[in-house]
Structures are given as structure tokens and as C-alpha cells.
CSV table of C-alpha atoms in Angstrom, one decimal:
chain,number,residue,atom,x,y,z
A,1,UNK,CA,25.1,0.2,-12.1
A,2,UNK,CA,27.4,-0.8,-15.0
A,3,UNK,CA,29.0,2.7,-15.0
A,4,UNK,CA,29.0,5.8,-13.0
A,5,UNK,CA,26.0,7.1,-14.7
A,6,UNK,CA,24.0,4.2,-16.0
A,7,UNK,CA,20.5,3.9,-17.3
A,8,UNK,CA,18.0,3.6,-14.5
A,9,UNK,CA,14.7,1.7,-14.2
A,10,UNK,CA,12.0,3.6,-16.0
A,11,UNK,CA,8.8,4.6,-14.0
A,12,UNK,CA,5.7,2.7,-14.6
A,13,UNK,CA,3.9,3.7,-17.6
A,14,UNK,CA,6.8,5.1,-19.5
A,15,UNK,CA,7.2,2.0,-21.6
A,16,UNK,CA,4.9,2.3,-24.4
A,17,UNK,CA,4.0,-1.4,-25.2
A,18,UNK,CA,0.2,-1.6,-26.0
A,19,UNK,CA,-1.9,-2.6,-23.0
A,20,UNK,CA,-4.3,-5.5,-23.2
A,21,UNK,CA,-7.9,-4.7,-23.9
A,22,UNK,CA,-11.0,-6.9,-22.7
A,23,UNK,CA,-12.9,-9.2,-25.1
A,24,UNK,CA,-16.0,-7.6,-26.5
A,25,UNK,CA,-19.4,-8.7,-25.1
A,26,UNK,CA,-21.3,-11.3,-27.2
A,27,UNK,CA,-22.8,-9.6,-30.2
A,28,UNK,CA,-20.8,-6.4,-29.8
A,29,UNK,CA,-18.6,-4.7,-32.3
A,30,UNK,CA,-15.3,-6.5,-31.6
A,31,UNK,CA,-13.2,-3.8,-33.6
A,32,UNK,CA,-13.0,-1.7,-30.4
A,33,UNK,CA,-11.7,-4.5,-28.3
A,34,UNK,CA,-9.1,-6.2,-30.4
A,35,UNK,CA,-5.4,-5.2,-31.0
A,36,UNK,CA,-4.5,-3.6,-34.3
A,37,UNK,CA,-2.3,-5.9,-36.5
A,38,UNK,CA,0.7,-3.7,-35.8
A,39,UNK,CA,0.1,-4.0,-32.0
A,40,UNK,CA,-0.2,-7.8,-32.3
A,41,UNK,CA,3.1,-7.9,-34.2
A,42,UNK,CA,4.8,-5.7,-31.7
A,43,UNK,CA,3.7,-7.8,-28.8
A,44,UNK,CA,4.9,-10.9,-30.6
A,45,UNK,CA,8.3,-9.4,-30.9
A,46,UNK,CA,8.3,-8.3,-27.2
A,47,UNK,CA,7.5,-11.9,-26.2
A,48,UNK,CA,10.4,-13.1,-28.5
A,49,UNK,CA,12.7,-10.8,-26.8
A,50,UNK,CA,11.6,-12.0,-23.3
A,51,UNK,CA,12.3,-15.7,-24.4
A,52,UNK,CA,15.7,-14.6,-25.9
A,53,UNK,CA,16.8,-12.9,-22.7
A,54,UNK,CA,15.5,-15.6,-20.5
A,55,UNK,CA,17.3,-18.3,-22.5
A,56,UNK,CA,20.5,-16.4,-22.4
A,57,UNK,CA,20.2,-15.8,-18.6
A,58,UNK,CA,19.4,-19.3,-17.6
A,59,UNK,CA,21.4,-21.3,-20.1
A,60,UNK,CA,25.1,-20.9,-19.4
A,61,UNK,CA,25.9,-23.6,-21.8
A,62,UNK,CA,24.3,-21.9,-24.8
A,63,UNK,CA,26.6,-21.9,-27.7
A,64,UNK,CA,27.6,-18.8,-29.4
A,65,UNK,CA,26.0,-20.0,-32.6
A,66,UNK,CA,22.6,-20.5,-30.9
A,67,UNK,CA,22.6,-17.0,-29.3
A,68,UNK,CA,23.6,-15.5,-32.7
A,69,UNK,CA,20.7,-17.4,-34.2
A,70,UNK,CA,18.2,-16.0,-31.8
A,71,UNK,CA,19.6,-12.5,-32.1
A,72,UNK,CA,19.3,-12.8,-35.9
A,73,UNK,CA,15.8,-13.8,-35.5
A,74,UNK,CA,14.9,-10.9,-33.6
A,75,UNK,CA,16.7,-8.6,-35.7
A,76,UNK,CA,14.8,-10.1,-38.8
A,77,UNK,CA,11.5,-9.5,-36.9
A,78,UNK,CA,12.3,-5.8,-36.1
A,79,UNK,CA,13.4,-5.2,-39.8
A,80,UNK,CA,10.0,-6.6,-41.0
A,81,UNK,CA,8.2,-4.4,-38.6
A,82,UNK,CA,9.9,-1.3,-39.3
A,83,UNK,CA,9.6,-1.8,-43.0
A,84,UNK,CA,5.9,-1.6,-42.6
A,85,UNK,CA,5.8,0.9,-39.6
A,86,UNK,CA,9.0,3.2,-39.9
A,87,UNK,CA,7.6,5.9,-37.8
A,88,UNK,CA,6.1,4.0,-35.0
A,89,UNK,CA,7.5,5.9,-31.9
A,90,UNK,CA,6.5,3.3,-29.4
A,91,UNK,CA,8.3,0.6,-31.4
A,92,UNK,CA,11.4,2.7,-31.8
A,93,UNK,CA,11.5,3.2,-28.0
A,94,UNK,CA,11.2,-0.5,-27.4
A,95,UNK,CA,13.7,-1.4,-29.9
A,96,UNK,CA,16.2,1.1,-28.6
A,97,UNK,CA,15.9,-0.4,-25.2
A,98,UNK,CA,16.4,-3.9,-26.7
A,99,UNK,CA,19.5,-2.7,-28.5
A,100,UNK,CA,20.9,-1.1,-25.2
A,101,UNK,CA,20.2,-4.4,-23.5
A,102,UNK,CA,22.4,-6.5,-25.9
A,103,UNK,CA,25.0,-3.8,-25.8
A,104,UNK,CA,24.5,-2.0,-29.2
A,105,UNK,CA,24.6,1.5,-27.7
A,106,UNK,CA,25.2,3.5,-30.8
A,107,UNK,CA,22.5,1.8,-32.7
A,108,UNK,CA,20.1,2.4,-29.7
A,109,UNK,CA,20.9,6.0,-29.6
A,110,UNK,CA,19.9,6.2,-33.3
A,111,UNK,CA,16.5,4.7,-32.6
A,112,UNK,CA,16.0,7.1,-29.7
A,113,UNK,CA,16.9,10.0,-31.9
A,114,UNK,CA,14.5,8.9,-34.5
A,115,UNK,CA,11.8,8.8,-31.9
A,116,UNK,CA,12.7,12.1,-30.5
A,117,UNK,CA,12.5,13.6,-34.0
A,118,UNK,CA,9.0,12.1,-34.5
A,119,UNK,CA,7.8,13.2,-31.0
A,120,UNK,CA,9.9,15.7,-29.0
A,121,UNK,CA,7.6,15.6,-26.0
A,122,UNK,CA,8.3,12.1,-24.5
A,123,UNK,CA,10.4,12.4,-21.4
A,124,UNK,CA,11.5,8.8,-21.4
A,125,UNK,CA,13.1,9.2,-24.7
A,126,UNK,CA,15.0,12.4,-23.6
A,127,UNK,CA,16.1,10.2,-20.6
A,128,UNK,CA,17.4,7.5,-22.8
A,129,UNK,CA,19.2,10.0,-25.0
A,130,UNK,CA,20.8,11.5,-22.0
A,131,UNK,CA,22.0,8.1,-20.7
A,132,UNK,CA,23.9,7.5,-24.0
A,133,UNK,CA,25.3,11.1,-24.1
A,134,UNK,CA,26.5,11.0,-20.5
A,135,UNK,CA,28.3,7.7,-21.1
A,136,UNK,CA,29.9,8.8,-24.3
A,137,UNK,CA,31.4,12.2,-23.4
A,138,UNK,CA,28.5,14.5,-24.3
A,139,UNK,CA,27.5,16.0,-20.9
A,140,UNK,CA,26.2,19.2,-22.4
A,141,UNK,CA,23.7,17.3,-24.5
A,142,UNK,CA,22.9,15.0,-21.6
A,143,UNK,CA,22.1,17.9,-19.3
A,144,UNK,CA,19.9,19.4,-21.9
A,145,UNK,CA,17.9,16.1,-22.4
A,146,UNK,CA,17.6,15.4,-18.6
A,147,UNK,CA,16.5,19.0,-18.1
A,148,UNK,CA,13.8,18.5,-20.9
A,149,UNK,CA,12.7,15.2,-19.3
A,150,UNK,CA,12.1,17.0,-16.0
A,151,UNK,CA,10.3,19.9,-17.7
A,152,UNK,CA,8.0,17.4,-19.5
A,153,UNK,CA,7.3,15.3,-16.5
A,154,UNK,CA,7.8,17.6,-13.4
A,155,UNK,CA,6.0,15.1,-11.1
A,156,UNK,CA,8.3,12.1,-11.9
A,157,UNK,CA,10.9,12.0,-9.1
A,158,UNK,CA,13.1,9.7,-11.1
A,159,UNK,CA,14.0,12.3,-13.6
A,160,UNK,CA,14.7,14.9,-11.1
A,161,UNK,CA,16.8,12.5,-9.0
A,162,UNK,CA,18.8,11.4,-12.3
A,163,UNK,CA,19.4,15.2,-13.2
A,164,UNK,CA,20.7,15.8,-9.7
A,165,UNK,CA,23.0,12.8,-9.6
A,166,UNK,CA,24.3,13.6,-13.2
A,167,UNK,CA,25.2,17.2,-12.2
A,168,UNK,CA,27.0,15.9,-9.0
A,169,UNK,CA,29.1,13.5,-11.1
A,170,UNK,CA,29.7,15.8,-14.1
A,171,UNK,CA,29.8,19.2,-12.4
A,172,UNK,CA,33.5,19.9,-12.9
A,173,UNK,CA,33.4,18.7,-16.6
A,174,UNK,CA,30.4,20.9,-17.2
A,175,UNK,CA,32.2,23.9,-15.6
A,176,UNK,CA,35.5,23.3,-17.4
A,177,UNK,CA,34.4,22.3,-20.8
A,178,UNK,CA,31.0,23.8,-21.1
A,179,UNK,CA,31.4,27.0,-19.1
A,180,UNK,CA,28.6,26.4,-16.7
A,181,UNK,CA,28.9,28.0,-13.4
A,182,UNK,CA,29.0,26.2,-10.2
A,183,UNK,CA,26.3,28.3,-8.6
A,184,UNK,CA,24.0,27.7,-11.4
A,185,UNK,CA,24.6,24.0,-11.4
A,186,UNK,CA,24.3,23.8,-7.6
A,187,UNK,CA,20.9,25.6,-7.7
A,188,UNK,CA,19.6,23.0,-10.1
A,189,UNK,CA,21.1,20.1,-8.4
A,190,UNK,CA,19.7,21.0,-4.9
A,191,UNK,CA,16.3,22.0,-6.3
A,192,UNK,CA,16.2,18.7,-8.1
A,193,UNK,CA,17.1,16.7,-5.0
A,194,UNK,CA,14.6,18.7,-3.0
A,195,UNK,CA,11.7,18.1,-5.3
A,196,UNK,CA,12.5,14.5,-5.8
A,197,UNK,CA,12.4,14.1,-2.0
A,198,UNK,CA,9.1,15.9,-1.7
A,199,UNK,CA,7.5,13.7,-4.5
A,200,UNK,CA,8.5,10.6,-2.6
A,201,UNK,CA,8.0,11.7,1.0
A,202,UNK,CA,8.2,8.1,2.3
A,203,UNK,CA,11.3,7.0,0.4
A,204,UNK,CA,13.8,6.7,3.2
A,205,UNK,CA,16.9,6.2,0.8
A,206,UNK,CA,15.9,9.4,-1.1
A,207,UNK,CA,15.5,11.6,2.1
A,208,UNK,CA,18.9,10.5,3.4
A,209,UNK,CA,20.3,11.3,-0.1
A,210,UNK,CA,18.8,14.8,-0.1
A,211,UNK,CA,20.2,15.4,3.4
A,212,UNK,CA,23.6,14.4,2.5
A,213,UNK,CA,23.6,16.4,-0.8
A,214,UNK,CA,24.0,19.8,1.0
A,215,UNK,CA,27.6,18.8,1.7
A,216,UNK,CA,28.2,18.7,-2.0
A,217,UNK,CA,26.9,22.2,-2.8
A,218,UNK,CA,29.4,25.2,-3.0
A,219,UNK,CA,27.3,27.5,-0.7
A,220,UNK,CA,24.7,25.3,0.9
A,221,UNK,CA,21.5,26.4,2.6
A,222,UNK,CA,22.5,25.2,6.2
A,223,UNK,CA,19.1,26.1,7.6
A,224,UNK,CA,17.4,23.8,4.8
A,225,UNK,CA,20.0,21.2,5.6
A,226,UNK,CA,19.0,21.2,9.3
A,227,UNK,CA,15.4,20.9,8.6
A,228,UNK,CA,16.0,17.8,6.4
A,229,UNK,CA,18.3,16.2,9.0
A,230,UNK,CA,15.5,16.8,11.5
A,231,UNK,CA,13.0,15.1,9.2
A,232,UNK,CA,15.4,12.2,8.7
A,233,UNK,CA,15.7,11.9,12.6
A,234,UNK,CA,11.9,12.0,13.0
A,235,UNK,CA,10.9,9.5,10.3
A,236,UNK,CA,13.8,7.6,8.8
A,237,UNK,CA,16.2,6.6,11.5
A,238,UNK,CA,14.8,3.6,13.1
A,239,UNK,CA,18.0,1.8,14.2
A,240,UNK,CA,20.4,3.2,16.7
A,241,UNK,CA,23.2,3.4,14.1
A,242,UNK,CA,20.9,5.3,11.8
A,243,UNK,CA,19.8,7.7,14.5
A,244,UNK,CA,23.4,8.4,15.8
A,245,UNK,CA,24.5,8.9,12.2
A,246,UNK,CA,21.8,11.4,11.7
A,247,UNK,CA,22.5,13.1,15.0
A,248,UNK,CA,26.3,13.4,14.1
A,249,UNK,CA,25.2,15.0,10.7
A,250,UNK,CA,22.9,17.4,12.6
A,251,UNK,CA,25.8,18.4,14.8
A,252,UNK,CA,27.9,19.1,11.8
A,253,UNK,CA,25.2,21.3,10.4
A,254,UNK,CA,24.7,23.1,13.7
A,255,UNK,CA,28.4,23.8,13.7
A,256,UNK,CA,28.2,25.4,10.3
A,257,UNK,CA,25.3,27.5,11.6
A,258,UNK,CA,27.6,28.7,14.6
A,259,UNK,CA,25.4,26.9,17.0
A,260,UNK,CA,28.3,25.2,18.7
A,261,UNK,CA,26.8,24.7,22.1
A,262,UNK,CA,23.9,22.7,20.6
A,263,UNK,CA,26.3,20.7,18.5
A,264,UNK,CA,28.5,19.9,21.5
A,265,UNK,CA,25.5,18.7,23.5
A,266,UNK,CA,24.5,16.3,20.8
A,267,UNK,CA,28.2,14.9,20.4
A,268,UNK,CA,28.9,14.5,24.0
A,269,UNK,CA,25.5,13.1,25.2
A,270,UNK,CA,24.1,11.1,22.2
A,271,UNK,CA,27.0,9.9,20.1
A,272,UNK,CA,28.6,6.8,21.7
A,273,UNK,CA,28.9,4.1,18.9
A,274,UNK,CA,32.5,3.0,18.1
A,275,UNK,CA,31.8,3.2,14.5
A,276,UNK,CA,31.1,7.1,15.0
A,277,UNK,CA,33.7,8.0,17.5
A,278,UNK,CA,36.2,9.4,14.9
A,279,UNK,CA,33.7,11.7,13.5
A,280,UNK,CA,32.7,12.7,17.0
A,281,UNK,CA,36.0,13.6,17.9
A,282,UNK,CA,36.8,15.5,14.8
A,283,UNK,CA,33.7,17.6,15.2
A,284,UNK,CA,34.6,18.4,18.7
A,285,UNK,CA,38.0,19.5,17.6
A,286,UNK,CA,36.4,21.9,15.2
A,287,UNK,CA,34.3,23.4,18.0
A,288,UNK,CA,37.3,23.5,20.4
A,289,UNK,CA,39.5,25.2,17.9
A,290,UNK,CA,37.2,28.2,17.5
């Protein structure tokens, strides 16, 4: 990630480039099977963009003048396209992503804003707006747009995860500057992590992330945390280090639940890796100090 809250990859299907259509059968009406002129033009621009980025990526000796020339050509193609199709939401989204990729964030934001004004029901546009807003000191607006993306696409785990990560990173700023309460933010954050994990039940990294998220909540649901660590242990801890790490976390949660004898049994009989000994001793000290 290029910054603490950078744009993430979009889920399949969110990009709005027109999909290919099959050729018409012999003798059939080909009008149903061919691209419109605008779709063809848009595909040509996308192809030009691909060539541009590939040349920049692979040609370390490309001169600045060559790069500028290629960029100017793309800008001209886009200008021509929007002169004829100024309200093409798909094109605005694609152009905005292109501008982000070349580092022109402000211009990209303007394109996403135009797309949002034309169609306020596209979650990917809300996400792109939020990316800019989070990176440019507008957390209140980023929160609103990420929340809107989740509402528009409740079954896309990516948006839920991004909302949860955003709250975690910007929570203090939202509380101090925007007068959110920690309880309200924590509720949304934990529910977002929970739903993201449930939407991708086989995603190991996401299951671990949700389990660890309880430590970041002001008043965590330790019973829910215990259930999640048990899930991690049963399905997502194949290596000994993973398993012992999850067990140490389970012991920590058991201590929070005042089930010290169970926590002690885990720590004394199942945690022996050198990398975890410091944590093991710290947790045992907490138990012994009670």
C-alpha cells in the first residue's frame, strides 16, 4: 500500500468496461452482437492505456519526452471521447482510475464525483471517492461514502473490510474532529469485520484479522472473540507456529473472561515455542497477579 489507507483492488465485476459479445450467426441480425461505436472507442482507449502502462513498466530507459508524448495521446483520446459522451458513467469511472494510476488524484476525484452525480448508486464509485477523501484529510466524507458502498453492495466483503480498516485507522480523528463516539464506531467496525469474515469463510487472512480486531475495540465481546479464535484454531492454523499463536490468543481471551485455570492450562502445556515465550510469561504473570 502506498499510504496508510490506499486504494484496494476492486472486486470482479465492478469495473464497467463493456464485455465482449459473440459474433452473430450467419444470416442473423448482427446489430445485437456488435459493439456500439462508443463501446469500441472506449475499448480502444483502454487498450492504449494498457500499452502505455506496459511500456512505462518495462522500459526503464524511456525518455521523459516519450512518456509525455504517450500521456498526451491518451489525454487527447479521452478528450475526444468525452466531447461526444460527456455523461458516460462507465467511461468516467475508467478515466478516473487511469488518472489515479498516473498520480493525478485531484482530477480523478472530479471524474468520480461526476460519475456519482450521474448515478449515485454505484458502490465502486463511492469507494473511489472515499479513497481520495481518506488520503486528503476528509475522513467524515470518506466514512459516509464507504458506508454507502456497504449499503449498496452488502454482500461484497471488500467494502466491509475497507470500512472496518478505515475506522480503525481514523477512529481518533473521527472522534476528536467529527464528534463520533467510540462506541458507535466500534460497533460498526466490529460488525464490518464480522460480516466480511462470514462472507469469505475460507479466507484465512481475513479470519485471523477478525480475531485480532477484538483487541482494538473499547468494549469487546470476549465470548465472540473466543468463538472466533476457536474457529481459527480449527480451520486456519495448519503450522505449529500458527497454532501456538492462536492458542496464546485464546488464553488471553480466557483471561479476559476470568477463566484463568483454562488459560493457565493452555499456556503451561501447549505453548513452548521460543518466539512465544515472552507472551506466555506475560500472560502467566497476569494470572498470578490476581
